[in-house]
Tab-separated table of C-alpha atoms in Angstrom:
chain	number	residue	atom	x	y	z
A	1	MET	CA	-5.261	23.891	2.038
A	2	GLU	CA	-1.711	23.190	0.851
A	3	LYS	CA	-0.979	19.550	0.168
A	4	MET	CA	1.853	17.835	2.019
A	5	ASN	CA	4.393	15.871	0.000
A	6	LEU	CA	4.277	12.344	1.471
A	7	LEU	CA	6.478	10.392	-0.921
A	8	ASP	CA	9.435	11.609	-2.958
A	9	VAL	CA	11.319	9.137	-5.158
A	10	HIS	CA	14.313	10.731	-6.874
A	11	ASP	CA	16.464	9.239	-9.658
A	12	LEU	CA	15.781	5.710	-8.423
A	13	GLU	CA	17.535	2.696	-9.933
A	14	CYS	CA	16.593	-0.874	-9.037
A	15	ARG	CA	18.251	-4.089	-10.181
A	16	ILE	CA	17.771	-7.827	-9.893
A	17	GLY	CA	21.195	-9.410	-10.143
A	18	ASN	CA	22.900	-7.833	-13.133
A	19	ARG	CA	19.626	-6.756	-14.744
A	20	THR	CA	18.516	-3.154	-14.377
A	21	LEU	CA	14.735	-2.912	-14.036
A	22	PHE	CA	14.568	0.869	-14.236
A	23	SER	CA	16.746	3.892	-13.596
A	24	TYR	CA	16.318	7.649	-13.069
A	25	LEU	CA	12.755	7.060	-11.891
A	26	ASN	CA	11.068	10.040	-10.229
A	27	LEU	CA	7.748	9.950	-8.391
A	28	ARG	CA	5.871	12.119	-5.925
A	29	VAL	CA	2.661	11.516	-3.999
A	30	ALA	CA	1.027	14.285	-1.960
A	31	SER	CA	-1.679	14.089	0.685
A	32	GLY	CA	-5.073	13.265	-0.776
A	33	GLU	CA	-3.509	12.131	-4.067
A	34	SER	CA	-3.406	8.701	-5.704
A	35	VAL	CA	-0.947	7.353	-8.261
A	36	ALA	CA	-1.291	4.074	-10.173
A	37	VAL	CA	1.849	2.256	-11.312
A	38	VAL	CA	1.211	0.236	-14.477
A	39	GLY	CA	3.219	-1.718	-17.042
A	40	PRO	CA	3.848	-5.272	-18.222
A	41	SER	CA	5.054	-8.047	-15.923
A	42	GLY	CA	8.753	-7.965	-15.114
A	43	VAL	CA	9.377	-4.227	-15.405
A	44	GLY	CA	9.779	-3.703	-11.655
A	45	LYS	CA	6.395	-2.512	-10.365
A	46	THR	CA	6.453	-4.686	-7.246
A	47	THR	CA	10.166	-4.028	-6.792
A	48	LEU	CA	9.412	-0.305	-6.703
A	49	LEU	CA	6.777	-0.887	-4.029
A	50	MET	CA	9.089	-3.103	-1.949
A	51	SER	CA	11.806	-0.447	-2.178
A	52	ILE	CA	9.456	2.272	-0.947
A	53	LEU	CA	8.355	0.028	1.926
A	54	GLY	CA	12.012	-0.477	2.820
A	55	PHE	CA	12.073	-4.231	2.227
A	56	GLN	CA	14.556	-3.856	-0.636
A	57	GLN	CA	17.382	-1.384	-1.122
A	58	PRO	CA	17.717	0.418	-4.491
A	59	ALA	CA	20.971	0.441	-6.431
A	60	ALA	CA	20.924	4.240	-6.685
A	61	GLY	CA	18.709	7.226	-5.979
A	62	SER	CA	16.708	8.148	-2.895
A	63	ILE	CA	13.288	7.517	-1.351
A	64	THR	CA	11.855	9.919	1.211
A	65	VAL	CA	8.649	9.202	3.131
A	66	CYS	CA	7.037	12.047	5.075
A	67	GLY	CA	10.336	13.913	5.136
A	68	GLU	CA	12.419	10.951	6.306
A	69	ARG	CA	14.787	9.045	4.067
A	70	ILE	CA	13.987	5.316	3.986
A	71	SER	CA	16.550	4.304	1.350
A	72	HIS	CA	20.155	3.526	2.310
A	73	VAL	CA	19.503	3.534	6.063
A	74	SER	CA	19.561	0.679	8.590
A	75	ALA	CA	16.919	-2.062	8.649
A	76	GLY	CA	15.742	-0.846	12.044
A	77	GLU	CA	15.281	2.688	10.762
A	78	ARG	CA	13.377	1.431	7.721
A	79	ALA	CA	11.071	-0.589	9.993
A	80	ARG	CA	10.417	2.473	12.190
A	81	ILE	CA	9.489	4.648	9.205
A	82	ARG	CA	7.269	1.880	7.822
A	83	ARG	CA	5.403	1.586	11.147
A	84	MET	CA	5.092	5.338	11.570
A	85	TYR	CA	3.859	6.371	8.152
A	86	MET	CA	2.811	3.507	5.887
A	87	GLY	CA	0.015	1.001	5.429
A	88	SER	CA	0.050	-1.787	2.848
A	89	VAL	CA	-2.444	-4.000	1.012
A	90	PHE	CA	-1.419	-7.024	-1.042
A	91	GLN	CA	-3.203	-9.160	-3.619
A	92	GLU	CA	-4.232	-12.040	-1.351
A	93	GLY	CA	-4.903	-9.956	1.747
A	94	GLU	CA	-2.201	-11.787	3.751
A	95	LEU	CA	-4.481	-12.338	6.756
A	96	PHE	CA	-4.095	-14.784	9.655
A	97	PRO	CA	-6.823	-17.372	8.884
A	98	GLU	CA	-7.169	-18.486	12.512
A	99	LEU	CA	-7.988	-14.941	13.705
A	100	THR	CA	-11.253	-13.085	13.218
A	101	ALA	CA	-11.470	-10.104	10.897
A	102	ALA	CA	-11.395	-7.735	13.888
A	103	GLU	CA	-8.392	-9.505	15.398
A	104	ASN	CA	-6.505	-9.290	12.118
A	105	VAL	CA	-7.039	-5.541	12.040
A	106	ALA	CA	-6.070	-5.205	15.705
A	107	VAL	CA	-2.678	-6.751	14.888
A	108	ALA	CA	-1.777	-3.571	13.004
A	109	LEU	CA	-2.638	-1.458	16.038
A	110	MET	CA	-0.327	-3.527	18.241
A	111	LEU	CA	2.645	-2.500	16.113
A	112	LYS	CA	2.293	1.046	17.446
A	113	GLU	CA	0.762	0.624	20.911
A	114	PRO	CA	-1.555	-1.723	22.815
A	115	PRO	CA	-5.064	-1.289	21.368
A	116	SER	CA	-7.617	0.312	23.715
A	117	SER	CA	-11.300	-0.524	24.003
A	118	ASP	CA	-12.019	2.639	21.996
A	119	SER	CA	-9.672	1.610	19.188
A	120	ILE	CA	-11.158	-1.898	19.082
A	121	GLY	CA	-14.607	-0.293	18.822
A	122	GLU	CA	-13.370	1.816	15.920
A	123	VAL	CA	-12.039	-1.320	14.216
A	124	ARG	CA	-15.423	-3.006	14.456
A	125	THR	CA	-17.156	0.123	13.147
A	126	MET	CA	-14.761	0.326	10.185
A	127	LEU	CA	-15.348	-3.323	9.304
A	128	ASP	CA	-19.118	-2.838	9.556
A	129	GLN	CA	-18.874	0.134	7.204
A	130	LEU	CA	-16.870	-1.973	4.748
A	131	GLY	CA	-19.408	-4.789	4.916
A	132	VAL	CA	-17.184	-7.280	6.750
A	133	PRO	CA	-18.507	-9.394	9.681
A	134	PRO	CA	-15.908	-8.575	12.383
A	135	ASP	CA	-16.271	-11.815	14.347
A	136	THR	CA	-15.894	-14.187	11.388
A	137	LEU	CA	-12.618	-16.082	11.072
A	138	ALA	CA	-10.519	-14.731	8.211
A	139	GLY	CA	-10.270	-18.210	6.738
A	140	LYS	CA	-14.046	-18.211	6.240
A	141	LEU	CA	-14.342	-14.766	4.640
A	142	SER	CA	-15.044	-14.328	0.932
A	143	GLY	CA	-12.322	-12.934	-1.328
A	144	GLY	CA	-13.846	-9.468	-1.268
A	145	GLU	CA	-14.269	-9.547	2.505
A	146	ARG	CA	-10.632	-10.553	2.928
A	147	GLN	CA	-9.480	-7.641	0.784
A	148	ARG	CA	-11.692	-5.177	2.649
A	149	THR	CA	-10.320	-6.545	5.931
A	150	ALA	CA	-6.802	-6.010	4.585
A	151	LEU	CA	-7.791	-2.447	3.695
A	152	ALA	CA	-9.148	-1.883	7.211
A	153	ARG	CA	-5.908	-3.258	8.663
A	154	ALA	CA	-3.841	-0.933	6.472
A	155	LEU	CA	-5.871	2.068	7.642
A	156	ALA	CA	-6.208	1.120	11.311
A	157	SER	CA	-2.881	2.627	12.336
A	158	GLU	CA	-3.777	5.893	10.554
A	159	PRO	CA	-0.881	5.897	8.059
A	160	GLN	CA	0.074	8.886	5.970
A	161	ILE	CA	0.402	6.823	2.806
A	162	VAL	CA	-1.048	3.489	1.665
A	163	LEU	CA	0.791	1.219	-0.773
A	164	ALA	CA	-1.206	-1.460	-2.563
A	165	ASP	CA	0.128	-4.271	-4.779
A	166	GLU	CA	-2.548	-5.685	-7.117
A	167	PRO	CA	-5.206	-5.314	-4.376
A	168	THR	CA	-8.013	-6.510	-6.671
A	169	GLY	CA	-6.097	-8.989	-8.808
A	170	SER	CA	-7.817	-12.115	-7.453
A	171	LEU	CA	-11.384	-10.766	-7.409
A	172	ASP	CA	-14.320	-11.069	-9.794
A	173	THR	CA	-15.431	-7.916	-11.604
A	174	GLY	CA	-18.262	-6.915	-9.259
A	175	THR	CA	-16.217	-7.465	-6.113
A	176	ARG	CA	-13.227	-5.736	-7.708
A	177	ASP	CA	-15.290	-2.614	-8.345
A	178	ARG	CA	-16.432	-2.356	-4.738
A	179	VAL	CA	-13.013	-3.035	-3.200
A	180	ALA	CA	-11.333	-0.554	-5.573
A	181	ARG	CA	-13.905	2.151	-4.831
A	182	ASP	CA	-13.552	1.556	-1.093
A	183	LEU	CA	-9.770	1.814	-1.328
A	184	PHE	CA	-9.704	5.092	-3.253
A	185	GLU	CA	-12.619	6.721	-1.412
A	186	VAL	CA	-11.400	5.909	2.104
A	187	VAL	CA	-7.831	6.988	1.403
A	188	ARG	CA	-8.946	10.226	-0.274
A	189	SER	CA	-11.464	11.110	2.447
A	190	HIS	CA	-8.776	10.755	5.124
A	191	GLY	CA	-6.276	12.922	3.241
A	192	MET	CA	-3.803	10.070	2.843
A	193	GLY	CA	-1.669	9.338	-0.183
A	194	LEU	CA	-2.103	6.177	-2.245
A	195	LEU	CA	0.318	4.341	-4.519
A	196	VAL	CA	-1.258	1.319	-6.205
A	197	VAL	CA	0.422	-1.208	-8.495
A	198	THR	CA	-2.103	-2.714	-10.898
A	199	HIS	CA	-2.570	-4.463	-14.237
A	200	ASP	CA	-6.240	-3.483	-14.241
A	201	PRO	CA	-7.212	-0.458	-16.397
A	202	TYR	CA	-10.346	0.058	-14.283
A	203	VAL	CA	-8.328	0.400	-11.072
A	204	ALA	CA	-5.695	2.586	-12.748
A	205	GLY	CA	-8.481	4.821	-14.073
A	206	LEU	CA	-9.566	5.667	-10.529
A	207	ALA	CA	-6.181	7.214	-9.717
A	208	ASP	CA	-5.364	10.906	-10.057
A	209	SER	CA	-2.313	10.104	-12.184
A	210	THR	CA	-0.487	7.145	-13.690
A	211	LEU	CA	3.167	6.140	-13.808
A	212	GLU	CA	3.899	3.666	-16.605
A	213	LEU	CA	6.991	1.504	-16.301
A	214	THR	CA	8.433	0.056	-19.489
A	215	ALA	CA	11.129	-2.503	-20.173
A	216	PRO	CA	14.542	-0.829	-20.522
A	217	ASP	CA	15.969	-0.534	-24.016
A	218	HIS	CA	19.192	-2.554	-24.128
A	219	SER	CA	19.769	-1.988	-27.850
């Protein structure tokens, strides 16, 4: 079956103030494919992710998600494309501590439409499969459980592409291995695309390909 191109980054340039982080950056992610973005701190890995998510506008170049341009369009249009096509996972999980694991995941469903009893049942099943107690408050979950809940939340709205920023950075080695495997296996089995920013060689090694960002040469 022919793979669908989900993300197309063309000749991208991003800056912070007067400092250029990178320029002429090209990247593609197709359905069922994973790409790891690696490189030292300060080269723009998270900036690239924030630009793709539409939270930051690049200085030049274009970003297309599932055939729709998300760069250099209105904030409302960027938010629509983000809701329609993308899921995200961040280093600390970014959960609401006063809500249960299941309620945290249900929040993602509400961004598209009111969750039904069937969809809530699917949320609970997904959390069970990931080894997360659905009725436990997020504030009482372990680090690994929080990250797996964040993964479930990212997948609940059935995105086309998942973007992850250091999703295992705060975890011990054993927990990191399980969360990383869950992330790559679930995304691949659902035919989604995955772009993951990581400092961890183990996590990067699970990806189909790697994009290495380096500091620009100002000499």
